[in-house]
């Protein structure tokens, strides 16, 4: 027994390290939890990307759920996410609202012209002040906001088909079941 | 950090020492005029402060006074950049760190206290941004985990020592049955 003790200790360490590796494949180690989950989304009032004279506020979007997708033309991962949004967007059952983050409007428009525009509505936050209220620290990030303006789900990093199927769609289903 | 380092300017201090040495020991080979020494000092000063000019060019913030600048530097060193995660807001060059520094600066001008600024950031980025995490139900493992491991280790050591001393005393009673002085096994 006592001779087995070091071996058991070793196996415990192996188990611990294996768990650490598995955990990091299942979770984004750079994602930090948002304290805003299940809380009302922050107030905002931002210009539309294509009509900067018009602004959109949080109150304007109340009444119907939407997926607020933070993106930018300078963001490499957004290019990875974009085809997923284009393909899955129409099947989600909620509107896609594009949140153009710290981007020159012309760059954003050029990027959308090149890759296609999956968004029903596009708002622009060039200075990035409102994004701080949302706890945004990079792009892409996505917020699922319900009809009452409450944040129901947040994803940091690109939405992949797996994330859409395993996390986003169940979150949307739960939200729609609660308040159709 | 960078600013203060340059303000102390160890290089400029060296320049003075260099110049003094130059004037004290006249070199017969060259014209050691005071003017050349002065020129050298000036040149080294310019080089030393080139770094300072650069540091200020990154982020010229119009602080009200030096105390506010120190307060800003102290506060941003206690906060973690959410993007890079292993750098403070003071050190990081990530765009979000720059935005948050600007936001902290704005809040300071509005007269917000350090505590209010921290609460503002925690409300948006969670207690992750604090290098000194608060003690709470979700952080007790973080705070007391090391103590638990220490206690576990102490337990293992205690059991091992007990077992060994028992084995030792068993061996010595065997020996004592024959001859020789009795060993109580406490000599370790």
CSV table of C-alpha atoms in Angstrom, one decimal:
chain,number,residue,atom,x,y,z
A,1,UNK,CA,0.0,0.0,0.0
A,2,UNK,CA,2.6,2.5,1.1
A,3,UNK,CA,4.6,1.6,-2.0
A,4,UNK,CA,1.6,2.4,-4.2
A,5,UNK,CA,1.2,5.8,-2.5
A,6,UNK,CA,3.6,7.8,-4.8
A,7,UNK,CA,1.9,6.2,-7.8
A,8,UNK,CA,-1.5,7.2,-6.6
A,9,UNK,CA,-0.3,10.7,-6.0
A,10,UNK,CA,1.1,10.8,-9.5
A,11,UNK,CA,-2.2,9.6,-11.0
A,12,UNK,CA,-4.0,12.3,-9.0
A,13,UNK,CA,-1.8,14.9,-10.6
A,14,UNK,CA,-2.3,13.3,-14.1
A,15,UNK,CA,-6.0,13.5,-13.5
A,16,UNK,CA,-5.8,17.1,-12.4
A,17,UNK,CA,-3.8,18.2,-15.4
A,18,UNK,CA,-6.0,16.2,-17.8
A,19,UNK,CA,-9.0,17.9,-16.3
A,20,UNK,CA,-7.3,21.3,-16.8
A,21,UNK,CA,-6.7,20.5,-20.5
A,22,UNK,CA,-10.3,19.2,-21.0
A,23,UNK,CA,-11.7,22.3,-19.2
A,24,UNK,CA,-9.7,24.7,-21.5
A,25,UNK,CA,-11.0,22.9,-24.6
A,26,UNK,CA,-14.6,23.4,-23.4
A,27,UNK,CA,-14.2,27.0,-22.2
A,28,UNK,CA,-12.6,30.1,-23.6
A,29,UNK,CA,-9.9,30.9,-21.0
A,30,UNK,CA,-10.0,34.5,-22.1
A,31,UNK,CA,-13.8,34.9,-21.6
A,32,UNK,CA,-14.6,36.8,-18.4
A,33,UNK,CA,-18.1,36.4,-17.0
A,34,UNK,CA,-20.4,39.3,-17.5
A,35,UNK,CA,-22.2,40.7,-14.4
A,36,UNK,CA,-24.9,42.0,-16.8
A,37,UNK,CA,-26.5,38.6,-17.4
A,38,UNK,CA,-30.2,38.6,-16.7
A,39,UNK,CA,-30.0,42.3,-15.9
A,40,UNK,CA,-31.5,45.1,-18.1
A,41,UNK,CA,-29.2,46.0,-20.9
A,42,UNK,CA,-27.6,49.4,-20.5
A,43,UNK,CA,-29.2,52.5,-22.0
A,44,UNK,CA,-27.7,53.5,-25.4
A,45,UNK,CA,-28.4,56.0,-28.1
A,46,UNK,CA,-26.3,55.4,-31.1
A,47,UNK,CA,-26.4,56.5,-34.8
A,48,UNK,CA,-27.3,54.1,-37.5
A,49,UNK,CA,-24.4,53.1,-39.6
A,50,UNK,CA,-26.0,53.9,-43.0
A,51,UNK,CA,-28.0,57.0,-41.8
A,52,UNK,CA,-25.8,58.6,-39.1
A,53,UNK,CA,-28.3,61.4,-38.7
A,54,UNK,CA,-30.8,59.0,-37.2
A,55,UNK,CA,-30.1,57.4,-33.8
A,56,UNK,CA,-31.4,54.2,-32.3
A,57,UNK,CA,-32.0,53.9,-28.5
A,58,UNK,CA,-32.7,50.9,-26.3
A,59,UNK,CA,-36.3,52.1,-26.0
A,60,UNK,CA,-36.7,51.9,-29.8
A,61,UNK,CA,-35.8,48.2,-29.7
A,62,UNK,CA,-38.1,47.2,-26.8
A,63,UNK,CA,-40.9,44.9,-27.7
A,64,UNK,CA,-39.1,42.3,-29.8
A,65,UNK,CA,-36.0,40.2,-28.9
A,66,UNK,CA,-32.8,40.6,-30.8
A,67,UNK,CA,-29.2,39.4,-31.0
A,68,UNK,CA,-26.8,42.3,-30.6
A,69,UNK,CA,-23.7,41.3,-32.5
A,70,UNK,CA,-20.5,43.4,-31.8
A,71,UNK,CA,-18.3,43.4,-34.8
A,72,UNK,CA,-15.7,45.5,-36.6
A,73,UNK,CA,-13.9,45.5,-39.9
A,74,UNK,CA,-10.5,45.3,-38.2
A,75,UNK,CA,-11.5,42.2,-36.2
A,76,UNK,CA,-10.1,39.0,-37.8
A,77,UNK,CA,-12.4,36.7,-35.8
A,78,UNK,CA,-15.4,38.5,-37.1
A,79,UNK,CA,-14.5,37.3,-40.6
A,80,UNK,CA,-14.7,33.7,-39.1
A,81,UNK,CA,-18.0,34.4,-37.5
A,82,UNK,CA,-19.6,36.2,-40.4
A,83,UNK,CA,-20.5,33.1,-42.6
A,84,UNK,CA,-22.1,31.5,-39.5
A,85,UNK,CA,-24.2,34.6,-38.9
A,86,UNK,CA,-25.2,34.7,-42.6
A,87,UNK,CA,-26.2,31.0,-42.6
A,88,UNK,CA,-27.8,30.7,-39.1
A,89,UNK,CA,-29.2,34.2,-38.8
A,90,UNK,CA,-32.5,33.6,-40.6
A,91,UNK,CA,-33.1,30.4,-38.6
A,92,UNK,CA,-32.6,32.0,-35.2
A,93,UNK,CA,-36.1,33.5,-34.8
A,94,UNK,CA,-34.7,36.8,-33.5
A,95,UNK,CA,-33.5,39.9,-35.4
A,96,UNK,CA,-29.8,40.5,-35.9
A,97,UNK,CA,-28.7,43.9,-34.8
A,98,UNK,CA,-25.1,44.8,-35.9
A,99,UNK,CA,-23.1,46.8,-33.4
A,100,UNK,CA,-20.2,48.3,-35.3
A,101,UNK,CA,-17.5,48.8,-32.6
A,102,UNK,CA,-14.6,51.3,-32.8
A,103,UNK,CA,-14.6,51.3,-36.6
A,104,UNK,CA,-14.4,53.9,-39.3
A,105,UNK,CA,-17.9,54.0,-41.0
A,106,UNK,CA,-16.4,53.7,-44.4
A,107,UNK,CA,-14.3,50.6,-43.5
A,108,UNK,CA,-17.4,49.0,-41.9
A,109,UNK,CA,-19.5,49.7,-45.0
A,110,UNK,CA,-16.8,48.3,-47.3
A,111,UNK,CA,-16.4,45.2,-45.1
A,112,UNK,CA,-20.2,44.6,-45.3
A,113,UNK,CA,-20.3,45.2,-49.0
A,114,UNK,CA,-17.6,42.6,-49.4
A,115,UNK,CA,-18.9,39.9,-47.1
A,116,UNK,CA,-22.6,40.6,-47.2
A,117,UNK,CA,-24.9,42.1,-44.6
A,118,UNK,CA,-26.9,39.7,-42.4
A,119,UNK,CA,-28.1,42.5,-40.1
A,120,UNK,CA,-31.7,43.8,-39.9
A,121,UNK,CA,-30.3,47.0,-38.3
A,122,UNK,CA,-26.8,48.4,-37.9
A,123,UNK,CA,-25.7,50.9,-35.3
A,124,UNK,CA,-22.3,52.4,-35.0
A,125,UNK,CA,-20.2,53.1,-31.8
A,126,UNK,CA,-17.1,54.7,-33.2
A,127,UNK,CA,-15.7,56.1,-29.9
A,128,UNK,CA,-16.6,52.9,-28.0
A,129,UNK,CA,-18.0,54.7,-24.9
A,130,UNK,CA,-21.3,52.9,-25.0
A,131,UNK,CA,-19.5,49.6,-25.4
A,132,UNK,CA,-17.9,50.0,-22.0
A,133,UNK,CA,-21.4,50.1,-20.5
A,134,UNK,CA,-22.0,46.7,-22.1
A,135,UNK,CA,-18.8,45.4,-20.8
A,136,UNK,CA,-17.4,44.9,-24.3
A,137,UNK,CA,-13.7,44.5,-24.4
A,138,UNK,CA,-13.1,43.2,-27.9
A,139,UNK,CA,-14.9,41.9,-30.9
A,140,UNK,CA,-16.8,39.7,-31.7
A,141,UNK,CA,-19.2,39.6,-28.8
A,142,UNK,CA,-22.9,38.8,-28.9
A,143,UNK,CA,-25.8,39.7,-26.6
A,144,UNK,CA,-29.2,38.1,-26.7
A,145,UNK,CA,-31.6,40.8,-25.5
A,146,UNK,CA,-35.3,39.9,-24.8
A,147,UNK,CA,-38.4,42.0,-25.6
A,148,UNK,CA,-38.2,43.7,-22.2
A,149,UNK,CA,-34.6,44.7,-22.8
A,150,UNK,CA,-33.0,42.2,-20.5
A,151,UNK,CA,-29.7,40.5,-21.5
A,152,UNK,CA,-30.4,36.8,-21.5
A,153,UNK,CA,-27.2,35.4,-22.9
A,154,UNK,CA,-23.8,36.6,-23.8
A,155,UNK,CA,-21.1,35.0,-25.9
A,156,UNK,CA,-17.5,36.3,-26.1
A,157,UNK,CA,-15.6,35.4,-29.3
A,158,UNK,CA,-17.0,34.2,-32.6
A,159,UNK,CA,-20.3,32.3,-32.8
A,160,UNK,CA,-19.5,28.9,-34.3
A,161,UNK,CA,-22.0,26.4,-35.5
A,162,UNK,CA,-21.4,24.5,-32.2
A,163,UNK,CA,-22.0,27.5,-30.0
A,164,UNK,CA,-25.2,28.4,-32.0
A,165,UNK,CA,-26.6,24.9,-31.7
A,166,UNK,CA,-25.5,24.2,-28.1
A,167,UNK,CA,-25.9,27.6,-26.4
A,168,UNK,CA,-27.5,30.3,-28.5
A,169,UNK,CA,-30.5,28.4,-29.8
A,170,UNK,CA,-31.4,26.8,-26.4
A,171,UNK,CA,-31.1,30.3,-24.9
A,172,UNK,CA,-33.5,31.7,-27.6
A,173,UNK,CA,-35.9,28.8,-27.1
A,174,UNK,CA,-36.0,29.3,-23.3
A,175,UNK,CA,-36.5,33.0,-23.8
A,176,UNK,CA,-39.4,32.6,-26.4
A,177,UNK,CA,-41.1,29.9,-24.3
A,178,UNK,CA,-41.2,32.3,-21.3
A,179,UNK,CA,-42.4,35.3,-23.2
A,180,UNK,CA,-43.6,34.5,-26.7
B,1,UNK,CA,5.5,54.0,-14.1
B,2,UNK,CA,7.3,54.8,-17.3
B,3,UNK,CA,7.0,58.5,-16.6
B,4,UNK,CA,8.3,58.3,-13.1
B,5,UNK,CA,11.2,56.2,-14.2
B,6,UNK,CA,12.2,58.8,-16.8
B,7,UNK,CA,11.6,61.7,-14.5
B,8,UNK,CA,14.2,60.2,-12.1
B,9,UNK,CA,16.3,59.9,-15.2
B,10,UNK,CA,19.3,57.7,-14.1
B,11,UNK,CA,20.9,58.3,-17.4
B,12,UNK,CA,21.1,62.1,-16.8
B,13,UNK,CA,22.7,61.4,-13.5
B,14,UNK,CA,25.3,59.3,-15.2
B,15,UNK,CA,25.9,62.1,-17.7
B,16,UNK,CA,26.8,64.5,-14.8
B,17,UNK,CA,29.2,62.0,-13.3
B,18,UNK,CA,30.7,61.5,-16.7
B,19,UNK,CA,31.2,65.2,-17.3
B,20,UNK,CA,32.6,65.7,-13.8
B,21,UNK,CA,35.1,62.9,-14.4
B,22,UNK,CA,36.0,64.5,-17.7
B,23,UNK,CA,36.8,67.9,-16.2
B,24,UNK,CA,38.6,66.5,-13.2
B,25,UNK,CA,41.1,64.4,-15.2
B,26,UNK,CA,42.4,66.5,-18.0
B,27,UNK,CA,43.4,64.3,-20.9
B,28,UNK,CA,46.6,65.5,-22.4
B,29,UNK,CA,45.6,64.1,-25.9
B,30,UNK,CA,42.4,66.1,-26.3
B,31,UNK,CA,41.2,69.6,-25.5
B,32,UNK,CA,39.2,69.1,-22.4
B,33,UNK,CA,37.4,72.4,-22.5
B,34,UNK,CA,34.4,73.0,-20.2
B,35,UNK,CA,32.4,73.7,-23.3
B,36,UNK,CA,32.8,70.2,-24.7
B,37,UNK,CA,31.8,68.8,-21.3
B,38,UNK,CA,28.7,70.9,-21.3
B,39,UNK,CA,27.9,69.8,-24.8
B,40,UNK,CA,28.2,66.2,-23.8
B,41,UNK,CA,25.9,66.8,-20.9
B,42,UNK,CA,23.4,68.5,-23.1
B,43,UNK,CA,23.5,65.7,-25.6
B,44,UNK,CA,23.0,63.0,-23.0
B,45,UNK,CA,20.2,65.0,-21.5
B,46,UNK,CA,18.5,65.2,-24.8
B,47,UNK,CA,18.9,61.5,-25.3
B,48,UNK,CA,17.7,60.7,-21.8
B,49,UNK,CA,14.6,62.9,-22.2
B,50,UNK,CA,13.8,61.6,-25.7
B,51,UNK,CA,12.2,58.6,-23.9
B,52,UNK,CA,10.2,60.9,-21.7
B,53,UNK,CA,8.8,62.8,-24.7
B,54,UNK,CA,7.9,59.5,-26.3
B,55,UNK,CA,6.1,58.3,-23.1
B,56,UNK,CA,4.0,61.4,-23.0
B,57,UNK,CA,3.2,61.2,-26.7
B,58,UNK,CA,1.4,57.9,-26.1
B,59,UNK,CA,-1.1,59.5,-23.8
B,60,UNK,CA,-1.1,63.2,-23.1
B,61,UNK,CA,-3.6,63.5,-20.2
B,62,UNK,CA,-4.3,67.0,-18.9
B,63,UNK,CA,-4.1,66.2,-15.2
B,64,UNK,CA,-5.2,68.9,-12.8
B,65,UNK,CA,-2.0,68.5,-10.7
B,66,UNK,CA,0.7,66.0,-9.9
B,67,UNK,CA,-1.3,64.5,-7.0
B,68,UNK,CA,-4.1,63.6,-9.4
B,69,UNK,CA,-1.6,62.1,-11.8
B,70,UNK,CA,-0.1,59.9,-9.0
B,71,UNK,CA,-3.7,58.9,-8.0
B,72,UNK,CA,-4.4,57.9,-11.6
B,73,UNK,CA,-1.3,55.8,-11.9
B,74,UNK,CA,-1.9,54.2,-8.5
B,75,UNK,CA,-5.5,53.3,-9.4
B,76,UNK,CA,-4.7,52.0,-12.9
B,77,UNK,CA,-2.0,49.7,-11.5
B,78,UNK,CA,-4.6,48.0,-9.3
B,79,UNK,CA,-6.9,47.2,-12.2
B,80,UNK,CA,-6.6,44.4,-14.7
B,81,UNK,CA,-7.0,44.9,-18.4
B,82,UNK,CA,-9.9,42.7,-19.5
B,83,UNK,CA,-8.4,42.0,-22.9
B,84,UNK,CA,-4.9,41.0,-22.1
B,85,UNK,CA,-5.6,39.7,-18.6
B,86,UNK,CA,-2.1,39.6,-17.4
B,87,UNK,CA,-1.4,43.3,-17.6
B,88,UNK,CA,-2.6,46.2,-15.6
B,89,UNK,CA,-4.6,49.0,-17.1
B,90,UNK,CA,-1.6,51.2,-16.6
B,91,UNK,CA,0.7,49.0,-18.6
B,92,UNK,CA,-1.5,47.7,-21.3
B,93,UNK,CA,-1.5,49.1,-24.8
B,94,UNK,CA,-4.7,47.2,-25.8
B,95,UNK,CA,-7.4,49.5,-27.3
B,96,UNK,CA,-9.8,48.7,-24.5
B,97,UNK,CA,-7.2,49.5,-21.8
B,98,UNK,CA,-6.8,52.9,-23.5
B,99,UNK,CA,-10.5,53.5,-23.5
B,100,UNK,CA,-10.8,52.5,-19.9
B,101,UNK,CA,-7.9,54.7,-18.9
B,102,UNK,CA,-9.7,57.6,-20.6
B,103,UNK,CA,-12.9,56.7,-18.9
B,104,UNK,CA,-11.2,56.6,-15.5
B,105,UNK,CA,-9.6,60.0,-16.3
B,106,UNK,CA,-13.0,61.4,-17.1
B,107,UNK,CA,-14.5,60.1,-14.0
B,108,UNK,CA,-11.7,61.6,-11.9
B,109,UNK,CA,-12.4,65.0,-13.5
B,110,UNK,CA,-16.0,64.5,-12.4
B,111,UNK,CA,-14.8,64.1,-8.8
B,112,UNK,CA,-15.5,60.3,-8.5
B,113,UNK,CA,-13.7,58.5,-5.8
B,114,UNK,CA,-11.4,55.5,-6.4
B,115,UNK,CA,-14.1,53.3,-4.9
B,116,UNK,CA,-16.8,54.6,-7.2
B,117,UNK,CA,-14.5,54.1,-10.2
B,118,UNK,CA,-13.8,50.5,-9.2
B,119,UNK,CA,-17.5,49.8,-8.7
B,120,UNK,CA,-18.2,51.2,-12.1
B,121,UNK,CA,-15.7,48.8,-13.7
B,122,UNK,CA,-16.8,45.8,-11.6
B,123,UNK,CA,-20.4,46.4,-12.6
B,124,UNK,CA,-19.4,46.1,-16.3
B,125,UNK,CA,-16.4,43.7,-16.3
B,126,UNK,CA,-17.0,41.7,-13.0
B,127,UNK,CA,-14.6,41.5,-10.1
B,128,UNK,CA,-12.1,40.1,-12.7
B,129,UNK,CA,-10.8,43.6,-13.2
B,130,UNK,CA,-9.7,43.8,-9.6
B,131,UNK,CA,-6.2,42.5,-8.8
B,132,UNK,CA,-7.4,42.2,-5.2
B,133,UNK,CA,-10.5,40.0,-5.4
B,134,UNK,CA,-13.2,40.5,-2.9
B,135,UNK,CA,-13.9,37.8,-0.3
B,136,UNK,CA,-17.2,36.2,-1.2
B,137,UNK,CA,-19.0,32.8,-1.7
B,138,UNK,CA,-17.6,32.5,-5.2
B,139,UNK,CA,-14.0,33.3,-4.2
B,140,UNK,CA,-13.6,31.3,-1.0
B,141,UNK,CA,-11.8,28.6,-2.8
B,142,UNK,CA,-9.4,31.2,-4.2
B,143,UNK,CA,-8.7,32.6,-0.8
B,144,UNK,CA,-8.7,29.5,1.3
B,145,UNK,CA,-7.7,26.9,-1.3
B,146,UNK,CA,-4.0,27.2,-0.5
B,147,UNK,CA,-4.7,26.8,3.2
B,148,UNK,CA,-6.7,23.6,2.5
B,149,UNK,CA,-3.8,22.2,0.5
B,150,UNK,CA,-1.4,23.2,3.2
B,151,UNK,CA,-3.6,21.4,5.8
B,152,UNK,CA,-3.9,18.4,3.6
B,153,UNK,CA,-0.1,18.2,3.2
B,154,UNK,CA,0.4,18.6,6.9
B,155,UNK,CA,-2.0,15.7,7.4
B,156,UNK,CA,-0.1,13.5,5.0
B,157,UNK,CA,3.2,14.4,6.7
B,158,UNK,CA,1.7,13.7,10.1
B,159,UNK,CA,0.4,10.3,9.1
B,160,UNK,CA,3.8,9.4,7.5
B,161,UNK,CA,5.7,10.4,10.7
B,162,UNK,CA,3.4,8.5,13.0
B,163,UNK,CA,3.7,5.4,10.8
B,164,UNK,CA,7.5,5.6,10.6
B,165,UNK,CA,7.9,6.1,14.4
B,166,UNK,CA,5.6,3.2,15.0
B,167,UNK,CA,7.7,1.0,12.7
B,168,UNK,CA,10.9,2.4,14.3
B,169,UNK,CA,9.7,1.6,17.9
B,170,UNK,CA,8.6,-1.9,16.8
B,171,UNK,CA,12.1,-2.4,15.3
B,172,UNK,CA,13.8,-1.1,18.5
B,173,UNK,CA,11.7,-3.3,20.8
B,174,UNK,CA,12.8,-6.3,18.7
B,175,UNK,CA,16.4,-5.0,19.2
B,176,UNK,CA,15.9,-4.4,22.9
B,177,UNK,CA,14.7,-8.0,23.3
B,178,UNK,CA,18.2,-9.0,22.4
B,179,UNK,CA,20.6,-6.5,23.8
B,180,UNK,CA,21.8,-2.9,23.6
B,181,UNK,CA,20.3,0.4,24.9
B,182,UNK,CA,16.6,0.9,24.3
B,183,UNK,CA,15.8,3.4,21.6
B,184,UNK,CA,12.6,5.4,22.0
B,185,UNK,CA,12.5,6.3,18.4
B,186,UNK,CA,12.6,10.1,19.2
B,187,UNK,CA,16.1,10.7,17.9
B,188,UNK,CA,14.9,12.1,14.6
